[in-house]
GROMACS .gro file of C-alpha atoms in nm:
model
  128
    1MET     CA    1   1.996   1.831   1.942
    2THR     CA    2   2.104   1.833   1.580
    3GLY     CA    3   1.866   1.560   1.458
    4ARG     CA    4   1.616   1.652   1.194
    5MET     CA    5   1.244   1.593   1.245
    6LEU     CA    6   1.024   1.471   0.963
    7ASP     CA    7   0.996   1.761   0.725
    8ARG     CA    8   0.629   1.814   0.635
    9SER     CA    9   0.737   1.946   0.297
   10LEU     CA   10   0.828   1.587   0.203
   11LEU     CA   11   0.454   1.515   0.185
   12THR     CA   12   0.362   1.834  -0.001
   13GLY     CA   13   0.180   1.758  -0.325
   14ARG     CA   14   0.156   1.385  -0.247
   15SER     CA   15  -0.160   1.181  -0.286
   16PRO     CA   16  -0.299   1.030   0.035
   17ASP     CA   17  -0.367   0.716  -0.170
   18ASP     CA   18   0.005   0.671  -0.234
   19ILE     CA   19   0.084   0.720   0.134
   20LEU     CA   20  -0.184   0.467   0.232
   21ALA     CA   21  -0.049   0.211  -0.015
   22LEU     CA   22   0.308   0.270   0.103
   23VAL     CA   23   0.212   0.211   0.468
   24ALA     CA   24   0.005  -0.097   0.376
   25GLY     CA   25   0.294  -0.242   0.175
   26VAL     CA   26   0.541  -0.193   0.459
   27ALA     CA   27   0.292  -0.342   0.707
   28LEU     CA   28   0.237  -0.642   0.478
   29PHE     CA   29   0.611  -0.698   0.445
   30PHE     CA   30   0.668  -0.710   0.821
   31SER     CA   31   0.339  -0.882   0.913
   32PRO     CA   32   0.468  -1.244   0.930
   33LEU     CA   33   0.732  -1.141   1.181
   34LEU     CA   34   0.518  -0.899   1.381
   35LEU     CA   35   0.195  -1.100   1.385
   36GLY     CA   36   0.348  -1.442   1.434
   37PHE     CA   37   0.265  -1.627   1.114
   38GLY     CA   38   0.624  -1.647   0.993
   39ASP     CA   39   0.611  -2.027   1.011
   40SER     CA   40   0.285  -2.059   0.819
   41GLY     CA   41   0.429  -2.180   0.489
   42THR     CA   42   0.282  -1.992   0.194
   43ALA     CA   43   0.148  -1.706   0.407
   44ALA     CA   44   0.499  -1.648   0.543
   45TRP     CA   45   0.656  -1.592   0.201
   46ILE     CA   46   0.379  -1.421   0.002
   47ALA     CA   47   0.355  -1.121   0.236
   48PRO     CA   48   0.726  -1.033   0.195
   49VAL     CA   49   0.682  -1.072  -0.182
   50LEU     CA   50   0.366  -0.864  -0.230
   51GLY     CA   51   0.460  -0.601   0.030
   52PRO     CA   52   0.769  -0.472  -0.154
   53VAL     CA   53   0.584  -0.473  -0.487
   54ILE     CA   54   0.315  -0.248  -0.335
   55VAL     CA   55   0.585  -0.029  -0.177
   56ALA     CA   56   0.772   0.001  -0.509
   57VAL     CA   57   0.456   0.110  -0.692
   58ALA     CA   58   0.370   0.361  -0.417
   59VAL     CA   59   0.722   0.509  -0.415
   60LYS     CA   60   0.720   0.534  -0.796
   61LEU     CA   61   0.386   0.716  -0.783
   62LEU     CA   62   0.500   0.943  -0.499
   63ILE     CA   63   0.800   1.046  -0.710
   64ALA     CA   64   0.619   1.074  -1.042
   65PRO     CA   65   0.238   1.046  -1.036
   66ALA     CA   66   0.095   0.841  -1.322
   67ASP     CA   67  -0.253   0.748  -1.439
   68TRP     CA   68  -0.176   0.374  -1.435
   69GLY     CA   69  -0.141   0.386  -1.054
   70LYS     CA   70  -0.512   0.341  -0.995
   71TRP     CA   71  -0.512   0.015  -1.189
   72ALA     CA   72  -0.192  -0.107  -1.023
   73TYR     CA   73  -0.332  -0.041  -0.675
   74LEU     CA   74  -0.662  -0.207  -0.764
   75ALA     CA   75  -0.492  -0.518  -0.907
   76LEU     CA   76  -0.238  -0.549  -0.625
   77GLY     CA   77  -0.505  -0.494  -0.361
   78LEU     CA   78  -0.738  -0.754  -0.508
   79LEU     CA   79  -0.452  -1.003  -0.547
   80THR     CA   80  -0.342  -0.946  -0.186
   81SER     CA   81  -0.699  -0.986  -0.058
   82ALA     CA   82  -0.756  -1.303  -0.258
   83ALA     CA   83  -0.416  -1.458  -0.180
   84PRO     CA   84  -0.539  -1.660   0.121
   85TRP     CA   85  -0.778  -1.853  -0.104
   86ILE     CA   86  -0.567  -1.858  -0.419
   87LEU     CA   87  -0.266  -1.991  -0.227
   88ASP     CA   88  -0.469  -2.193   0.024
   89PHE     CA   89  -0.375  -2.037   0.357
   90GLY     CA   90  -0.723  -1.914   0.451
   91ALA     CA   91  -0.724  -2.145   0.753
   92THR     CA   92  -0.449  -1.936   0.917
   93ALA     CA   93  -0.677  -1.664   1.056
   94THR     CA   94  -0.412  -1.403   1.134
   95ALA     CA   95  -0.249  -1.434   0.794
   96MET     CA   96  -0.584  -1.439   0.616
   97TRP     CA   97  -0.720  -1.127   0.788
   98THR     CA   98  -0.391  -0.942   0.746
   99HIS     CA   99  -0.393  -1.001   0.371
  100VAL     CA  100  -0.763  -0.919   0.338
  101ILE     CA  101  -0.748  -0.593   0.539
  102LEU     CA  102  -0.427  -0.462   0.382
  103GLY     CA  103  -0.537  -0.574   0.036
  104VAL     CA  104  -0.869  -0.393   0.074
  105ALA     CA  105  -0.679  -0.078   0.182
  106VAL     CA  106  -0.460  -0.090  -0.130
  107ALA     CA  107  -0.758  -0.166  -0.357
  108ALA     CA  108  -0.949   0.122  -0.194
  109ALA     CA  109  -0.662   0.354  -0.288
  110GLY     CA  110  -0.706   0.243  -0.649
  111ILE     CA  111  -1.084   0.277  -0.640
  112ARG     CA  112  -1.057   0.622  -0.484
  113ARG     CA  113  -0.818   0.725  -0.763
  114LEU     CA  114  -1.072   0.600  -1.018
  115PHE     CA  115  -1.367   0.797  -0.885
  116VAL     CA  116  -1.236   1.090  -0.678
  117PRO     CA  117  -1.032   1.374  -0.825
  118SER     CA  118  -0.682   1.385  -0.682
  119HIS     CA  119  -0.625   1.629  -0.396
  120PRO     CA  120  -0.260   1.624  -0.293
  121VAL     CA  121  -0.162   1.646   0.074
  122GLY     CA  122  -0.017   1.980   0.183
  123PRO     CA  123  -0.028   2.330   0.042
  124ASP     CA  124  -0.055   2.394  -0.329
  125PRO     CA  125   0.302   2.438  -0.457
  126HIS     CA  126   0.170   2.672  -0.731
  127ALA     CA  127  -0.016   2.903  -0.493
  128THR     CA  128   0.109   3.260  -0.484
   0.00000   0.00000   0.00000
């Protein structure tokens, strides 16, 4: 077999917060299709809008860490969590809970970055 497995070195030096936000953004993007609220009006279009924004921020921060990431994650997470009430789709339980849970995960990544020193995943690339 000539296929290549996931190389663990791809995650070396990466913040677990960025990985969490990336996964949450991808999950948010696909949630209307996978969880069956694709015909729920506002809920069906906001998830595919916010998801890629979260993914883009996470990818940018995985490539080049920046101090503004904590504020971006906090803002995007709070916006995602509040979207069911701001955009009035709180009555659609699946959509509401999806946005709240994934939004809290993204906001938690921002809060963790605010209060916990960064500890990248993997071995220290500067270790001798």
